[in-house]
Amino acid sequence: DTAVSQTPKYLVTQMGNDKSIKCEQNLGHDTMYWYKQDSKKFLKIMFSYNNKELIINETVPNRFSPKSPDKAHLNLHINSLELGDSAVYFCASSQEGQKFNYGYTFGSGTRLTVV
Amino acid sequence: LAKTTQPISMDSYEGQEVNITCSHNNIATNDYITWYQQFPSQGPRFIIQGYKTKVTNEVASLFIPADRKSSTLSLPRVSLSDTAVYYCLVVLPTGFQKLVFGTGTRLLVSP
């Protein structure tokens, strides 16, 4: 069973389109994240939700809107896609308050290519 | 959180022990040191975490000197499948936080 699953795995779309990436975790964690890994392989946090509440919102364009319908799901909607949005987007989860020895669990990523 | 510095890349051969050192000069009293591993086309995977001295698990060992300004991830007898990027992070043990990833160390294991 996949702990953190993202769909789709690959996404190729044209500039100006709107697209969504979905994430689900079955670990019972209460905190979920979106990270972006650009072409230079730098991983940067975008958003974090705890029990459906937004707790971390980095400097991300307003075109990116996360939504958490429940604590097991965190989706990312991107409007008016630009070439610079091309990257790999990783979803992750963790349990707040848990003894921290287990770290964060990441999904396998969604490779977004904007053409 | 303290900034971390680690070598950009390392090369090794199968069966060798690999030690990757990370510098975190400004580590705070409450910070822990955590290492993640990332294979191509996969998300980072938690390897090991420690506060001081030595921590060992089935994957690696983590050595942290008394001043905690650096740490060394030790991978015993590496295999080809250990080829990956290894990230050293400084984290708080609890509380909301964001993992701040540096450039990582790209380890290439050759036959």
Short mmCIF file of C-alpha atoms in Angstrom, two decimals:
data_model
loop_
_atom_site.label_atom_id
_atom_site.label_comp_id
_atom_site.label_asym_id
_atom_site.label_seq_id
_atom_site.Cartn_x
_atom_site.Cartn_y
_atom_site.Cartn_z
CA ASP A 1 0.00 0.00 0.00
CA THR A 2 1.37 3.36 -1.05
CA ALA A 3 1.67 5.66 1.97
CA VAL A 4 1.58 8.98 0.07
CA SER A 5 0.19 8.76 -3.43
CA GLN A 6 0.04 11.49 -6.02
CA THR A 7 -1.80 11.65 -9.29
CA PRO A 8 -0.98 12.08 -12.03
CA LYS A 9 2.65 11.00 -12.14
CA TYR A 10 3.27 12.93 -15.34
CA LEU A 11 1.45 15.98 -16.62
CA VAL A 12 2.18 17.73 -19.91
CA THR A 13 0.10 20.77 -20.69
CA GLN A 14 0.13 24.00 -22.62
CA MET A 15 0.78 27.45 -21.25
CA GLY A 16 -2.31 29.14 -19.94
CA ASN A 17 -4.11 25.95 -18.97
CA ASP A 18 -5.41 25.15 -15.50
CA LYS A 19 -4.44 21.83 -13.92
CA SER A 20 -4.73 20.00 -10.63
CA ILE A 21 -2.53 17.51 -8.82
CA LYS A 22 -4.01 15.28 -6.18
CA CYS A 23 -2.40 13.80 -3.09
CA GLU A 24 -3.65 11.28 -0.60
CA GLN A 25 -1.96 9.73 2.43
CA ASN A 26 -3.09 6.65 4.33
CA LEU A 27 -0.70 7.06 7.26
CA GLY A 28 -3.16 8.83 9.51
CA HIS A 29 -0.90 11.88 9.57
CA ASP A 30 -2.42 15.25 10.35
CA THR A 31 -0.04 17.48 8.39
CA MET A 32 0.54 17.55 4.65
CA TYR A 33 2.85 19.55 2.43
CA TRP A 34 3.57 20.50 -1.15
CA TYR A 35 7.19 20.82 -2.23
CA LYS A 36 8.55 21.89 -5.60
CA GLN A 37 11.79 20.56 -7.09
CA ASP A 38 13.01 22.63 -9.99
CA SER A 39 15.34 21.70 -12.83
CA LYS A 40 18.36 22.43 -10.65
CA LYS A 41 17.04 19.88 -8.17
CA PHE A 42 16.38 22.36 -5.36
CA LEU A 43 13.52 21.25 -3.13
CA LYS A 44 11.43 24.06 -1.70
CA ILE A 45 8.31 24.03 0.39
CA MET A 46 5.22 25.69 -1.01
CA PHE A 47 2.39 24.97 1.41
CA SER A 48 1.55 23.05 4.54
CA TYR A 49 -1.79 22.08 5.99
CA ASN A 50 -2.54 20.77 9.45
CA ASN A 51 -5.98 19.21 9.93
CA LYS A 52 -7.26 21.04 6.86
CA GLU A 53 -5.89 24.40 7.99
CA LEU A 54 -3.22 26.27 6.07
CA ILE A 55 -0.20 26.77 8.34
CA ILE A 56 2.67 27.42 5.95
CA ASN A 57 2.30 29.52 2.84
CA GLU A 58 5.59 30.39 1.22
CA THR A 59 6.01 33.09 -1.39
CA VAL A 60 4.10 31.30 -4.10
CA PRO A 61 2.19 33.00 -6.95
CA ASN A 62 -1.55 33.31 -6.40
CA ARG A 63 -2.03 31.04 -9.39
CA PHE A 64 -1.23 28.17 -7.02
CA SER A 65 -4.10 27.26 -4.72
CA PRO A 66 -3.95 24.30 -2.36
CA LYS A 67 -7.09 22.67 -1.04
CA SER A 68 -7.45 20.16 1.75
CA PRO A 69 -10.92 18.58 1.90
CA ASP A 70 -9.85 16.42 4.82
CA LYS A 71 -6.61 15.66 6.61
CA ALA A 72 -5.84 12.72 4.32
CA HIS A 73 -6.00 14.75 1.12
CA LEU A 74 -4.16 17.80 -0.15
CA ASN A 75 -4.67 18.91 -3.72
CA LEU A 76 -2.84 21.57 -5.68
CA HIS A 77 -4.59 23.59 -8.34
CA ILE A 78 -2.58 25.74 -10.70
CA ASN A 79 -4.17 28.41 -12.87
CA SER A 80 -2.77 29.95 -16.03
CA LEU A 81 0.25 27.68 -16.20
CA GLU A 82 3.56 29.22 -17.20
CA LEU A 83 6.74 27.70 -18.59
CA GLY A 84 8.48 28.36 -15.28
CA ASP A 85 6.01 26.14 -13.47
CA SER A 86 7.65 23.11 -15.05
CA ALA A 87 9.06 21.08 -12.18
CA VAL A 88 8.47 18.02 -10.06
CA TYR A 89 5.91 18.57 -7.33
CA PHE A 90 6.12 16.41 -4.24
CA CYS A 91 3.45 15.86 -1.66
CA ALA A 92 4.52 14.87 1.85
CA SER A 93 2.94 14.17 5.20
CA SER A 94 3.96 14.07 8.84
CA GLN A 95 2.38 13.68 12.23
CA GLU A 96 2.51 16.73 14.45
CA GLY A 97 3.37 15.87 18.01
CA GLN A 98 4.66 12.42 17.14
CA LYS A 99 8.10 11.50 18.31
CA PHE A 100 10.01 12.88 15.39
CA ASN A 101 12.16 9.89 14.60
CA TYR A 102 10.20 8.88 11.53
CA GLY A 103 10.48 12.10 9.59
CA TYR A 104 8.34 13.15 6.73
CA THR A 105 6.94 10.72 4.15
CA PHE A 106 7.10 11.93 0.57
CA GLY A 107 5.15 10.83 -2.45
CA SER A 108 6.86 9.83 -5.67
CA GLY A 109 6.22 13.17 -7.32
CA THR A 110 4.31 14.65 -10.23
CA ARG A 111 6.45 15.79 -13.13
CA LEU A 112 4.75 18.82 -14.64
CA THR A 113 5.89 19.99 -18.06
CA VAL A 114 4.44 23.18 -19.48
CA VAL A 115 4.93 23.64 -23.21
CA LEU B 1 17.22 26.91 11.31
CA ALA B 2 20.92 26.47 10.73
CA LYS B 3 22.20 26.37 7.18
CA THR B 4 23.92 23.15 6.14
CA THR B 5 26.88 22.64 3.84
CA GLN B 6 27.83 19.34 2.29
CA PRO B 7 29.92 18.20 -0.69
CA ILE B 8 28.18 18.45 -4.02
CA SER B 9 29.19 14.98 -5.12
CA MET B 10 31.09 11.87 -4.10
CA ASP B 11 32.18 8.76 -5.94
CA SER B 12 32.63 5.31 -4.47
CA TYR B 13 32.84 1.66 -5.42
CA GLU B 14 30.69 -1.23 -4.38
CA GLY B 15 31.60 -2.67 -1.02
CA GLN B 16 33.27 0.45 0.29
CA GLU B 17 32.22 2.49 3.28
CA VAL B 18 31.07 5.99 2.40
CA ASN B 19 31.16 8.90 4.81
CA ILE B 20 29.35 12.10 3.93
CA THR B 21 30.06 15.04 6.17
CA CYS B 22 27.72 17.94 6.72
CA SER B 23 28.57 21.25 8.32
CA HIS B 24 25.99 23.11 10.41
CA ASN B 25 27.94 25.71 12.34
CA ASN B 26 24.92 27.64 13.58
CA ILE B 27 22.96 24.70 14.93
CA ALA B 28 20.78 25.63 17.89
CA THR B 29 20.45 23.79 21.16
CA ASN B 30 17.09 22.23 20.30
CA ASP B 31 17.91 21.29 16.71
CA TYR B 32 18.27 17.73 15.50
CA ILE B 33 20.22 16.53 12.47
CA THR B 34 18.29 14.55 9.91
CA TRP B 35 19.35 12.87 6.69
CA TYR B 36 17.21 12.07 3.69
CA GLN B 37 17.96 10.00 0.60
CA GLN B 38 16.49 10.70 -2.82
CA PHE B 39 16.64 8.28 -5.72
CA PRO B 40 15.99 9.54 -9.25
CA SER B 41 12.30 10.04 -9.96
CA GLN B 42 11.36 9.50 -6.32
CA GLY B 43 10.63 11.66 -3.34
CA PRO B 44 13.13 12.02 -0.50
CA ARG B 45 13.15 9.22 2.04
CA PHE B 46 14.01 9.64 5.71
CA ILE B 47 17.19 7.74 6.61
CA ILE B 48 18.30 8.69 10.08
CA GLN B 49 18.12 11.38 12.71
CA GLY B 50 20.22 12.20 15.75
CA TYR B 51 21.01 14.80 18.37
CA LYS B 52 24.47 13.86 19.59
CA THR B 53 27.08 11.09 19.64
CA LYS B 54 26.13 8.13 17.48
CA VAL B 55 22.92 6.77 16.07
CA THR B 56 22.72 3.56 14.07
CA ASN B 57 19.91 1.87 12.22
CA GLU B 58 19.65 -0.80 9.55
CA VAL B 59 20.53 1.67 6.81
CA ALA B 60 23.25 3.95 8.15
CA SER B 61 25.08 5.41 11.09
CA LEU B 62 25.17 9.03 12.09
CA PHE B 63 28.11 10.46 13.99
CA ILE B 64 27.73 13.80 15.74
CA PRO B 65 30.67 15.31 17.64
CA ALA B 66 30.26 17.04 20.98
CA ASP B 67 30.11 20.55 19.52
CA ARG B 68 27.39 19.40 17.05
CA LYS B 69 28.69 21.77 14.38
CA SER B 70 29.02 18.93 11.92
CA SER B 71 27.76 15.43 11.39
CA THR B 72 28.80 12.44 9.31
CA LEU B 73 26.49 10.00 7.61
CA SER B 74 28.18 6.63 7.24
CA LEU B 75 26.95 4.08 4.73
CA PRO B 76 28.60 0.69 5.26
CA ARG B 77 29.52 -1.44 2.23
CA VAL B 78 27.61 0.54 -0.37
CA SER B 79 26.02 -1.11 -3.38
CA LEU B 80 24.99 0.25 -6.75
CA SER B 81 21.51 0.85 -5.38
CA ASP B 82 22.89 3.38 -2.91
CA THR B 83 23.47 5.79 -5.79
CA ALA B 84 21.30 8.73 -4.81
CA VAL B 85 21.32 12.28 -3.50
CA TYR B 86 21.77 12.55 0.26
CA TYR B 87 20.45 15.61 2.08
CA CYS B 88 21.51 16.81 5.50
CA LEU B 89 18.91 18.91 7.33
CA VAL B 90 18.68 20.62 10.67
CA VAL B 91 15.22 20.31 12.16
CA LEU B 92 13.27 20.97 15.30
CA PRO B 93 11.99 17.85 17.07
CA THR B 94 8.39 19.01 17.21
CA GLY B 95 6.17 21.78 16.01
CA PHE B 96 5.14 22.98 12.62
CA GLN B 97 8.10 23.55 10.43
CA LYS B 98 9.30 23.33 6.91
CA LEU B 99 12.13 21.08 5.86
CA VAL B 100 14.82 23.23 4.26
CA PHE B 101 16.74 21.18 1.73
CA GLY B 102 20.18 22.24 0.56
CA THR B 103 21.92 21.06 -2.56
CA GLY B 104 22.56 17.60 -1.17
CA THR B 105 25.44 15.25 -1.99
CA ARG B 106 25.16 13.23 -5.14
CA LEU B 107 26.69 9.82 -4.43
CA LEU B 108 27.64 7.67 -7.39
CA VAL B 109 28.51 4.07 -6.65
CA SER B 110 30.34 2.23 -9.41
CA PRO B 111 30.99 -1.50 -9.86
#
